[in-house]
mmCIF file of N, CA and C in Angstrom:
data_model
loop_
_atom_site.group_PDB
_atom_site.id
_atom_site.type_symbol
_atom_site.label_atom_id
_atom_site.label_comp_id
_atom_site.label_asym_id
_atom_site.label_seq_id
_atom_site.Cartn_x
_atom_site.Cartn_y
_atom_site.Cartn_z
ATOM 1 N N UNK R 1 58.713 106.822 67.758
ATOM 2 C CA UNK R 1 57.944 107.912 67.205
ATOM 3 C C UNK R 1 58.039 109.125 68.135
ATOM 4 N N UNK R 2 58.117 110.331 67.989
ATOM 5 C CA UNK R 2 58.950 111.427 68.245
ATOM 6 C C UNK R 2 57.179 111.854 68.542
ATOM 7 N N UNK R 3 56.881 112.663 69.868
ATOM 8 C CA UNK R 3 55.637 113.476 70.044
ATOM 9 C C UNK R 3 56.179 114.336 70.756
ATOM 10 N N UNK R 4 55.062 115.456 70.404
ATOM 11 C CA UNK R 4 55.586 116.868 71.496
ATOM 12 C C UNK R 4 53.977 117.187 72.190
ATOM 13 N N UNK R 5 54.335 117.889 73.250
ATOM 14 C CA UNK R 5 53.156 118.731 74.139
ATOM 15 C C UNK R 5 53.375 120.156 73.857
ATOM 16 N N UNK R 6 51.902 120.435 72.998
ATOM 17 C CA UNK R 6 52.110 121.847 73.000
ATOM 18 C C UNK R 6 51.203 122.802 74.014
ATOM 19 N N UNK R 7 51.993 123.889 74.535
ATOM 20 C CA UNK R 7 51.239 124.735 75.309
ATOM 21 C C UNK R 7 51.333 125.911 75.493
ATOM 22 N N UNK R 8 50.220 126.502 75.380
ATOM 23 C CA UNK R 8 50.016 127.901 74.703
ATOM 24 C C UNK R 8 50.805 129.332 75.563
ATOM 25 N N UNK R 9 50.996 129.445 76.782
ATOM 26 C CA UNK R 9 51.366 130.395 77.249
ATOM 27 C C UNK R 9 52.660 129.986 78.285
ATOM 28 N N UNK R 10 51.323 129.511 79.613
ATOM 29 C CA UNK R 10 51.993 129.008 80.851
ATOM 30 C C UNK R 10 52.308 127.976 81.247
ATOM 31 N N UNK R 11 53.382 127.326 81.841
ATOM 32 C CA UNK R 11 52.988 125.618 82.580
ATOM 33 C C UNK R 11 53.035 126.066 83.809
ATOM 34 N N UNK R 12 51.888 125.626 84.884
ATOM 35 C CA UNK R 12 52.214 125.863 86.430
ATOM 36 C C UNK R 12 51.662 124.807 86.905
ATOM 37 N N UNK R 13 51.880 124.295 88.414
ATOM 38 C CA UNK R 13 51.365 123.765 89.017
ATOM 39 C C UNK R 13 50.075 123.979 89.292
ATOM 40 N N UNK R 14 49.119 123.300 89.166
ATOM 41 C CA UNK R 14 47.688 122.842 89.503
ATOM 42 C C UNK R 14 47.473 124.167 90.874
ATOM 43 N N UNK R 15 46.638 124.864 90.610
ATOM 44 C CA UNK R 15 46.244 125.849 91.392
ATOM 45 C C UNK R 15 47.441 126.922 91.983
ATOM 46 N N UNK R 16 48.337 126.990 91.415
ATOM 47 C CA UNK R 16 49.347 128.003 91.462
ATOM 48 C C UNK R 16 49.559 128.476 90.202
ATOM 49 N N UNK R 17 48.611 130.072 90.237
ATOM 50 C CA UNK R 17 48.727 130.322 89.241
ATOM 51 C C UNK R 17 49.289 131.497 88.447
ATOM 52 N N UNK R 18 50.401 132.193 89.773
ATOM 53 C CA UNK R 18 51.121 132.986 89.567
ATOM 54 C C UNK R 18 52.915 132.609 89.444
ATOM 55 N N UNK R 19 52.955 131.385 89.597
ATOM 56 C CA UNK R 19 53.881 130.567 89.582
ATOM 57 C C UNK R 19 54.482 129.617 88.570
ATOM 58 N N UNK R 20 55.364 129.878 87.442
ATOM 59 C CA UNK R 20 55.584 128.642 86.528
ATOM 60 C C UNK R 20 56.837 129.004 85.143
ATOM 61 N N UNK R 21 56.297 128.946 84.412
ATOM 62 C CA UNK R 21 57.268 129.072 82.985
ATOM 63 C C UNK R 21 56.129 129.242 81.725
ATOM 64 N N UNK R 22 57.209 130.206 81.984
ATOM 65 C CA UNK R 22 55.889 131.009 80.479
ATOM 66 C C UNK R 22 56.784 131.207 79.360
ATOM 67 N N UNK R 23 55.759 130.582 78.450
ATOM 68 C CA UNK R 23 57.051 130.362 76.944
ATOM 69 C C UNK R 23 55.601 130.701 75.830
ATOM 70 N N UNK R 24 55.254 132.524 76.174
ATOM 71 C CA UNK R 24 54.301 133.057 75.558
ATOM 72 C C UNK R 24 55.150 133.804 74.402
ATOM 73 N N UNK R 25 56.618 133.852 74.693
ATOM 74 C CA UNK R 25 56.700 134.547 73.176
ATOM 75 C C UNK R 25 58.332 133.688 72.746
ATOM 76 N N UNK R 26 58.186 133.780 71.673
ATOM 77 C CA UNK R 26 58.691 132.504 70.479
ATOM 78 C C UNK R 26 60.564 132.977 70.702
ATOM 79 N N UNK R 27 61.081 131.999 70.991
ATOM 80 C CA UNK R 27 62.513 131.465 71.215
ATOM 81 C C UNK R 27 62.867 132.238 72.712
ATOM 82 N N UNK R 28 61.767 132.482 73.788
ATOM 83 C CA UNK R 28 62.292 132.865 74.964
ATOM 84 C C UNK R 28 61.906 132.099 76.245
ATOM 85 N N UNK R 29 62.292 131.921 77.210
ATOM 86 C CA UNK R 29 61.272 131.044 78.423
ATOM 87 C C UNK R 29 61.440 132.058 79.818
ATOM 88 N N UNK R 30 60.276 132.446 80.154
ATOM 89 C CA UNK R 30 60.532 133.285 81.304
ATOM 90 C C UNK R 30 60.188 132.172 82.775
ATOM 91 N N UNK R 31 61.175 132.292 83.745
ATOM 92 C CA UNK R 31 60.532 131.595 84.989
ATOM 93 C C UNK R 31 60.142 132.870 85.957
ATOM 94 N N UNK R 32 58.802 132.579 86.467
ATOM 95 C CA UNK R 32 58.073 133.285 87.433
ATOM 96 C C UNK R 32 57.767 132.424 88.902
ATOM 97 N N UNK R 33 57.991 133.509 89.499
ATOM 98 C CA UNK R 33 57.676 132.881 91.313
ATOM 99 C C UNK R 33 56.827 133.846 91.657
ATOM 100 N N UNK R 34 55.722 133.509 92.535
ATOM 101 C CA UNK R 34 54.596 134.270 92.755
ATOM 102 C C UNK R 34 54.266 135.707 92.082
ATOM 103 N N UNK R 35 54.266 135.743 90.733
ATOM 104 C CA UNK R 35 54.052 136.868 89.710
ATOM 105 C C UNK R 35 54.999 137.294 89.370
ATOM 106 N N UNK R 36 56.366 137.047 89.987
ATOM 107 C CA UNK R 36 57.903 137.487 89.826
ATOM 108 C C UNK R 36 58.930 136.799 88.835
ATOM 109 N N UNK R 37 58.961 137.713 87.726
ATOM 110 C CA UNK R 37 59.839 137.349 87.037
ATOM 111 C C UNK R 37 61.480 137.130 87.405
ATOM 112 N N UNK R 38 61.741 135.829 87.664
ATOM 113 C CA UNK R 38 62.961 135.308 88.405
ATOM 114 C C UNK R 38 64.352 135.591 87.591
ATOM 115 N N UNK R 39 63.731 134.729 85.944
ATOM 116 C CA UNK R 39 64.716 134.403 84.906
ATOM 117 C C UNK R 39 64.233 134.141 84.157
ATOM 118 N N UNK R 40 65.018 134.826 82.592
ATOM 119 C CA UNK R 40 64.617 134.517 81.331
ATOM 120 C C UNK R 40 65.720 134.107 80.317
ATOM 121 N N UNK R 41 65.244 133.017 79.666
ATOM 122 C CA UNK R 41 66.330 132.375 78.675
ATOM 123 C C UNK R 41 65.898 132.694 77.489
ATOM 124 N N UNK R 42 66.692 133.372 76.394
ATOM 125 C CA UNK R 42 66.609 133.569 75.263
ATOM 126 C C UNK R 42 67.760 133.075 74.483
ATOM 127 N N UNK R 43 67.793 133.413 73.001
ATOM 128 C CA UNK R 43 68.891 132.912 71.923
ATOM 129 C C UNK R 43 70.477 133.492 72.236
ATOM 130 N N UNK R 44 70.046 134.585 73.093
ATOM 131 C CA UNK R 44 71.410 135.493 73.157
ATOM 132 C C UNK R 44 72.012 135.742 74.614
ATOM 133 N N UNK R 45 70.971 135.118 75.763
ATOM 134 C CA UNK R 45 71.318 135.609 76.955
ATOM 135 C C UNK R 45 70.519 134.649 78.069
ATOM 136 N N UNK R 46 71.093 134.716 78.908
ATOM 137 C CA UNK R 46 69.869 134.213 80.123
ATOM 138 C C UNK R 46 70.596 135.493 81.420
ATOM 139 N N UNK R 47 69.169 135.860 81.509
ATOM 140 C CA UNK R 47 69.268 136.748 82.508
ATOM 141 C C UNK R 47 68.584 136.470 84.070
ATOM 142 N N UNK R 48 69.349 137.080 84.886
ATOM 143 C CA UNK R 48 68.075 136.612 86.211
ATOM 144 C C UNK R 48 68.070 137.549 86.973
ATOM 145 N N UNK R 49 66.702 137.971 87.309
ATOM 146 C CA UNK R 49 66.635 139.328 88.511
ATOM 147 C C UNK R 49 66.502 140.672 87.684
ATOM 148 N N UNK R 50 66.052 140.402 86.296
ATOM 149 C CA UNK R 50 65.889 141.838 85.213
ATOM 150 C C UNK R 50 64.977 142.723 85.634
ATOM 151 N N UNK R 51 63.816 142.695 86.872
ATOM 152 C CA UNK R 51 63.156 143.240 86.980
ATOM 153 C C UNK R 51 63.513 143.778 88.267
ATOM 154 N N UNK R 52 64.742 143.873 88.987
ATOM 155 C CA UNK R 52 65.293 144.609 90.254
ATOM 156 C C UNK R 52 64.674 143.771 91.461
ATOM 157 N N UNK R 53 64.562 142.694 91.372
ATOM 158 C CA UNK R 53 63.790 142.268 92.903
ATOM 159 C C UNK R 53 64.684 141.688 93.774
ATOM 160 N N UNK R 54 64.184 142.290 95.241
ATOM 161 C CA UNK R 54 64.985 141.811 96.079
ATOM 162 C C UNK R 54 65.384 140.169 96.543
ATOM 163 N N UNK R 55 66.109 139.888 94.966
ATOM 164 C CA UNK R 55 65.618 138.191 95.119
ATOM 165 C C UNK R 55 67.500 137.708 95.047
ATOM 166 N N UNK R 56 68.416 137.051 95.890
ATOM 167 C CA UNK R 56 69.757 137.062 95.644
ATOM 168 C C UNK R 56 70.115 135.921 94.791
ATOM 169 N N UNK R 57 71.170 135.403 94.293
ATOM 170 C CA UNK R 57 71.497 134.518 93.447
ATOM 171 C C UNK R 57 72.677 134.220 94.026
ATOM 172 N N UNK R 58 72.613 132.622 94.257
ATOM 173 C CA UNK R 58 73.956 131.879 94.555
ATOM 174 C C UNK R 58 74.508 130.570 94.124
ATOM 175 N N UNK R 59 75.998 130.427 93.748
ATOM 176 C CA UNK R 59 75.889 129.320 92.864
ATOM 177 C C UNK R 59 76.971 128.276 93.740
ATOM 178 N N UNK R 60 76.584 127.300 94.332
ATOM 179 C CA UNK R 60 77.849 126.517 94.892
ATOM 180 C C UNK R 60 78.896 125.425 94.128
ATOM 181 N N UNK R 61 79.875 125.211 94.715
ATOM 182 C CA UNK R 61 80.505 124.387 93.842
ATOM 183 C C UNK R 61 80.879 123.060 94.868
ATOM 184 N N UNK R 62 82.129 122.133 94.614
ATOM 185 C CA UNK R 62 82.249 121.125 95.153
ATOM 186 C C UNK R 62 82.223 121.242 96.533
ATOM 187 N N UNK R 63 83.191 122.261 96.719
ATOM 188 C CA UNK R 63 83.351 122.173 98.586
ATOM 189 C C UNK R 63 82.931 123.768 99.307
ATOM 190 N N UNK R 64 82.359 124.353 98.175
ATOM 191 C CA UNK R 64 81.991 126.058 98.742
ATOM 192 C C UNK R 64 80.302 125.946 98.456
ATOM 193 N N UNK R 65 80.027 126.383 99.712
ATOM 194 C CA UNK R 65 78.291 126.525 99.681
ATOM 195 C C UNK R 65 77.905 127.973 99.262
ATOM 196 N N UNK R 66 78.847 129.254 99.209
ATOM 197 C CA UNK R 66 78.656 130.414 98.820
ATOM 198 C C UNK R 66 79.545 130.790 98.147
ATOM 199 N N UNK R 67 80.091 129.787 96.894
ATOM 200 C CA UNK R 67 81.046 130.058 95.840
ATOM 201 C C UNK R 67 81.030 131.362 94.546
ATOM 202 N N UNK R 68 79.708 131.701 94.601
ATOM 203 C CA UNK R 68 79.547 132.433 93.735
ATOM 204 C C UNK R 68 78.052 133.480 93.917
ATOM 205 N N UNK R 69 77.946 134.555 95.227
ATOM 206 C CA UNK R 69 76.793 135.276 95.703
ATOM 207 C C UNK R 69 76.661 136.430 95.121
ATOM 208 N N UNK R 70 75.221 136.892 94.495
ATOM 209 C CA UNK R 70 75.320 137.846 94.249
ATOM 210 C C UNK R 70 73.529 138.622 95.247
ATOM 211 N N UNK R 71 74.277 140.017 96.319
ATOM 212 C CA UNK R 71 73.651 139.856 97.350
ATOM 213 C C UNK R 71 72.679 141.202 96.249
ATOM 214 N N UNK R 72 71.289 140.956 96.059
ATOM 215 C CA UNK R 72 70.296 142.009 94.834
ATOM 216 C C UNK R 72 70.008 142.901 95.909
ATOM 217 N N UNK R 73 69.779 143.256 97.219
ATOM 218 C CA UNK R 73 68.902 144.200 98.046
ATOM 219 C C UNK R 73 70.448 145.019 97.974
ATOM 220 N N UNK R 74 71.614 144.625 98.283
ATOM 221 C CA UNK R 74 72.772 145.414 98.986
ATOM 222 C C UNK R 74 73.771 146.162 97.344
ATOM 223 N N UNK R 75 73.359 145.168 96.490
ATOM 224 C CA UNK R 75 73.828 145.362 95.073
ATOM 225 C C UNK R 75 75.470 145.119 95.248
ATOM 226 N N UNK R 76 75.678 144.303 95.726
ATOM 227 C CA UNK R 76 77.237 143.316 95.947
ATOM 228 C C UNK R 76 77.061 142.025 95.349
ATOM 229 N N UNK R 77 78.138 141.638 95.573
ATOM 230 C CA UNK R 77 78.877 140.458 95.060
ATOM 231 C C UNK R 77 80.092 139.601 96.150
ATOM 232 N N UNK R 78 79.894 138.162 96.403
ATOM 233 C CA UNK R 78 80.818 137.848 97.177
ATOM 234 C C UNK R 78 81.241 136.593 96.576
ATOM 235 N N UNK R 79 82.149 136.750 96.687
ATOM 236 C CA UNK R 79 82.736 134.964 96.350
ATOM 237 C C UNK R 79 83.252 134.212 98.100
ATOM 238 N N UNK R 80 83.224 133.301 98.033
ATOM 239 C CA UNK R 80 82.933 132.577 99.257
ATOM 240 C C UNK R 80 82.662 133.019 100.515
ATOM 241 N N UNK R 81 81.585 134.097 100.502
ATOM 242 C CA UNK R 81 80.325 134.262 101.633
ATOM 243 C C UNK R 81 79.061 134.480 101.267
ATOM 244 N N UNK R 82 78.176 134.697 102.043
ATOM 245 C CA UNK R 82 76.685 134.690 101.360
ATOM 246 C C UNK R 82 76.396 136.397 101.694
ATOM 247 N N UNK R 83 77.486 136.734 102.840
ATOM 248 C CA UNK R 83 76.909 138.255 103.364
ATOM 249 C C UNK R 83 78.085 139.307 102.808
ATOM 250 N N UNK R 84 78.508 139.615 101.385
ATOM 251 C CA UNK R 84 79.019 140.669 100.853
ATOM 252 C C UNK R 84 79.130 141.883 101.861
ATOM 253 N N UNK R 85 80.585 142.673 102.322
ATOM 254 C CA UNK R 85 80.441 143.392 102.972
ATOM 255 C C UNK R 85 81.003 144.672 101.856
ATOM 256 N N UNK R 86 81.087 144.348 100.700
ATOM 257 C CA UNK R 86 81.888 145.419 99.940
ATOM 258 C C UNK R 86 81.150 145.258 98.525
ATOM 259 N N UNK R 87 81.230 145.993 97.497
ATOM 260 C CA UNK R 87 81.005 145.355 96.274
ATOM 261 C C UNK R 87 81.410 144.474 95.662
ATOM 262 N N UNK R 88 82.497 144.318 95.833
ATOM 263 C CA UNK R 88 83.288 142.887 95.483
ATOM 264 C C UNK R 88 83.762 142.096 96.417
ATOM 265 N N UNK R 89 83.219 141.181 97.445
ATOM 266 C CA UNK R 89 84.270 140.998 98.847
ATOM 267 C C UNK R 89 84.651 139.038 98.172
ATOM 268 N N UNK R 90 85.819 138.942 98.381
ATOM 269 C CA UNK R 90 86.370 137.506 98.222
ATOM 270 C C UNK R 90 86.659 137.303 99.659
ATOM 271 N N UNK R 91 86.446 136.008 100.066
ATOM 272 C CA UNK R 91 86.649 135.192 101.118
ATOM 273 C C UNK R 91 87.053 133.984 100.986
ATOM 274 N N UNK R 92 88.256 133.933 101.450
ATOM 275 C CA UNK R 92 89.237 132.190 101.414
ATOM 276 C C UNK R 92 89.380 131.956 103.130
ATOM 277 N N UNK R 93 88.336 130.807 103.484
ATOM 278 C CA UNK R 93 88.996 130.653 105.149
ATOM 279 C C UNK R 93 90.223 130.000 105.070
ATOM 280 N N UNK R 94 90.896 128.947 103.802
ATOM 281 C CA UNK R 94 92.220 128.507 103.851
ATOM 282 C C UNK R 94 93.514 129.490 103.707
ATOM 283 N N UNK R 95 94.646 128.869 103.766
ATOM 284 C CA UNK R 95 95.985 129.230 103.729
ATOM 285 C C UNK R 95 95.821 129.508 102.235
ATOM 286 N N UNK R 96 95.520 130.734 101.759
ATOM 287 C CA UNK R 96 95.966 130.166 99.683
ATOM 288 C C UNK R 96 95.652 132.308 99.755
ATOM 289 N N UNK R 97 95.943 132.201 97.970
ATOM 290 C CA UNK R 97 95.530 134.004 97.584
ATOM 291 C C UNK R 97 93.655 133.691 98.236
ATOM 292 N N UNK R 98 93.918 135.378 98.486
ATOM 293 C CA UNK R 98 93.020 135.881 98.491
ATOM 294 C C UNK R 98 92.316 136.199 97.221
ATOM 295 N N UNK R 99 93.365 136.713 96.259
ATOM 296 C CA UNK R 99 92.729 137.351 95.272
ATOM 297 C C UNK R 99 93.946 137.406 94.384
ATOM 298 N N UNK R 100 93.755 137.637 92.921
ATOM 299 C CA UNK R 100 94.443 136.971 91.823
ATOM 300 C C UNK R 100 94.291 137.592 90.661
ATOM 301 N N UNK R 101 94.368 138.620 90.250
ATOM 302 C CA UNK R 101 94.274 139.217 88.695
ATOM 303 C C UNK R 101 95.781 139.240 87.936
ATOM 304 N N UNK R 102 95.622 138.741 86.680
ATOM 305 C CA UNK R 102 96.641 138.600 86.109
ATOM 306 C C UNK R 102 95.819 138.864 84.881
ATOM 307 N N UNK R 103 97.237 139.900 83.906
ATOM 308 C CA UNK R 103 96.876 140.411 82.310
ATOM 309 C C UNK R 103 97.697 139.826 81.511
ATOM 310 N N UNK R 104 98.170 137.892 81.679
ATOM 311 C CA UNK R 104 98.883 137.554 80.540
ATOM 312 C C UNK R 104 98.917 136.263 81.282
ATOM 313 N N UNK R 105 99.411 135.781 80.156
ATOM 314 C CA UNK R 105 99.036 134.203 80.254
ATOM 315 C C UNK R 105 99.894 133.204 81.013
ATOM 316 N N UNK R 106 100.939 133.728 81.655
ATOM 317 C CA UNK R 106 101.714 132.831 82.515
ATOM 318 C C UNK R 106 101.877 133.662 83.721
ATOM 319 N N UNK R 107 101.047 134.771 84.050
ATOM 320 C CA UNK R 107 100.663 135.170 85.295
ATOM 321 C C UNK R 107 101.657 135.852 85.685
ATOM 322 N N UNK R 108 102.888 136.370 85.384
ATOM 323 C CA UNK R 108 103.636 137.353 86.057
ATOM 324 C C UNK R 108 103.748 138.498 86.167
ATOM 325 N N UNK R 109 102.230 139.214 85.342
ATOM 326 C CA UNK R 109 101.809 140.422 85.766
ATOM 327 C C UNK R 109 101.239 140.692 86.043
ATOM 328 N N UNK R 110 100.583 141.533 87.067
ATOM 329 C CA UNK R 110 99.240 142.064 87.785
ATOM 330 C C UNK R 110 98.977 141.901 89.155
ATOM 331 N N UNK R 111 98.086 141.745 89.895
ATOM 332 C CA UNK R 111 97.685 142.100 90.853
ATOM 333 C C UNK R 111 97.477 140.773 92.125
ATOM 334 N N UNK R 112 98.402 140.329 92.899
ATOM 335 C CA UNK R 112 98.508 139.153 93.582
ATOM 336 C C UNK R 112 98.233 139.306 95.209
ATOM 337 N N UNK R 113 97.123 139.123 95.725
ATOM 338 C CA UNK R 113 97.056 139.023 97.248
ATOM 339 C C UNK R 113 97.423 137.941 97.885
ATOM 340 N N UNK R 114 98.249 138.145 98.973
ATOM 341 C CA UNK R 114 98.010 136.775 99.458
ATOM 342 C C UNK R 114 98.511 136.962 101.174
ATOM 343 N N UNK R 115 97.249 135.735 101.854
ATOM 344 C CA UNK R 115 97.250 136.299 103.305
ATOM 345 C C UNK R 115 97.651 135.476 104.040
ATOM 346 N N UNK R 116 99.126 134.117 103.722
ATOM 347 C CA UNK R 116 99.418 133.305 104.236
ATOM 348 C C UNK R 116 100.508 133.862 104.848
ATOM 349 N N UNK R 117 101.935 132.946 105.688
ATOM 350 C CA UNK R 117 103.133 133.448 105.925
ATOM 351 C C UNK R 117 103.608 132.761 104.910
ATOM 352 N N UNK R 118 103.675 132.007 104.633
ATOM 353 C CA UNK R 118 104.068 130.968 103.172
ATOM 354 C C UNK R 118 104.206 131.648 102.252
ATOM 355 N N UNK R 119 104.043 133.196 101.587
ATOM 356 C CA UNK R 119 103.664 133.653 100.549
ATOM 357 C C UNK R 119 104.482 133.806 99.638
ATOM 358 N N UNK R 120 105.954 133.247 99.388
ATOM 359 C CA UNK R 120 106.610 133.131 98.658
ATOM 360 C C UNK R 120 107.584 134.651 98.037
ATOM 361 N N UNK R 121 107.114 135.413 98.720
ATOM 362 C CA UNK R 121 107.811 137.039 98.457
ATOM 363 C C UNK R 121 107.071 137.826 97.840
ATOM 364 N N UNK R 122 105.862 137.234 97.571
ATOM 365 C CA UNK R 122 104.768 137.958 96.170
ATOM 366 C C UNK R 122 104.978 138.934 96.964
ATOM 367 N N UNK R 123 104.420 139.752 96.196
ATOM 368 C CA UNK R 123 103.824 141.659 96.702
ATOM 369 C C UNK R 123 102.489 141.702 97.138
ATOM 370 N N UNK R 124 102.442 142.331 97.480
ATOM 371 C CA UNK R 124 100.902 142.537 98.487
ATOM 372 C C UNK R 124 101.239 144.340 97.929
ATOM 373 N N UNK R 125 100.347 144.920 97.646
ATOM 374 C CA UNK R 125 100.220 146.171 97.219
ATOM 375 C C UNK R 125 99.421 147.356 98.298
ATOM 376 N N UNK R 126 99.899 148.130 98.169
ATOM 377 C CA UNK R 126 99.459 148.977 99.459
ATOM 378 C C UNK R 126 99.205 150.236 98.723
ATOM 379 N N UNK R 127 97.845 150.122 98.252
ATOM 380 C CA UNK R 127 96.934 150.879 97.758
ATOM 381 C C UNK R 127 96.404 152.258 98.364
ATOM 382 N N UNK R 128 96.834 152.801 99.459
ATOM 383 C CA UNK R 128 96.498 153.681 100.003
ATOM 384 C C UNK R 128 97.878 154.909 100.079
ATOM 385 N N UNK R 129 99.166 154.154 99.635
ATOM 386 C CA UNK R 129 100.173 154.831 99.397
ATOM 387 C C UNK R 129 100.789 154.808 98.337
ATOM 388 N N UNK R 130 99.902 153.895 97.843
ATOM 389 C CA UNK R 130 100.937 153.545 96.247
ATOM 390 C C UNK R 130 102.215 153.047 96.175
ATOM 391 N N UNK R 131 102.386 152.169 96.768
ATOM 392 C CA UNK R 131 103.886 151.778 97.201
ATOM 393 C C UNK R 131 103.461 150.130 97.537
ATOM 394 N N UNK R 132 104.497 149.341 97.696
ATOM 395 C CA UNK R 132 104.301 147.956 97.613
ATOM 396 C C UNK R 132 104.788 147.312 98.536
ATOM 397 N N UNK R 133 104.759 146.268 99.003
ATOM 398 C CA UNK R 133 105.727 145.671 100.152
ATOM 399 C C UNK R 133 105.480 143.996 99.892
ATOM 400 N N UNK R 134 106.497 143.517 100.496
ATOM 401 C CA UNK R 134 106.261 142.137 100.295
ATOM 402 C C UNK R 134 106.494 141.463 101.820
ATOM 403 N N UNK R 135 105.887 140.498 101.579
ATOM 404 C CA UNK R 135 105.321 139.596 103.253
ATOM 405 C C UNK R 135 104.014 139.406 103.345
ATOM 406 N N UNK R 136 103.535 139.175 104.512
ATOM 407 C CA UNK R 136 101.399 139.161 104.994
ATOM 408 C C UNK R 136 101.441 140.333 105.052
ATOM 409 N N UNK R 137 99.674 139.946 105.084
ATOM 410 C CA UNK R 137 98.772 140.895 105.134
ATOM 411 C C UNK R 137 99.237 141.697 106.271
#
């Protein structure tokens, strides 16, 4: 037999009462941390940090603890560090690309970094002259 708990606004912990999940309006769930709207899930989106707070978001994966940072006070983004020094900063401590944009589906066009000696002849692009070279960084 199938039962539900219904509840009218908030769920929080027992005397925390700026703290919880509020599912006060119909097909949305907002999570709050001490009065702070963290994240909200709706039909079309889940958003987190809609209200500008200096609150960061990071997502790890198997072997990266700062696989996916997004730093909210500095308004960056890092992929494998937690301390973004650019708007977009990528960090590989291994031998592999740095960085990888490609506009087609078997990858032989676009934009290839790579900061090994191994690098196979790719191009490394030299953006400050507009001109290209191939070898390391």
């Amino acid at each position: 037999m199938a039962s539900e708990i219904k509840v009218d606004t908030i769920v929080n912990a027992g005397g925390d009462n700026d703290s919880g999940i509020d599912l006060a309006t119909n097909d949305q769930v907002k999570i709050k941390l001490a009065g702070t709207e963290v994240a909200k899930i709706t039909t079309s989106e889940v958003s987190f940090n809609e209200n500008s707070a200096d609150t960061d978001f990071r997502v790890e994966s198997n072997n990266e603890a700062n696989m996916f940072v997004v730093d909210a006070g500095n308004d960056r983004i890092g992929i494998g560090t937690n301390a973004p020094a650019h708007k977009l900063d990528v960090v590989e401590s291994a031998d592999a690309f740095g960085a990888r944009i490609t506009n087609n589906s078997d990858g032989s066009q676009g934009l290839q970094v790579r900061t090994s000696d191994n690098d196979g002849g790719q191009f490394i692009p030299d953006l400050q002259s507009s001109t290209s070279a191939t070898g390391t960084d």
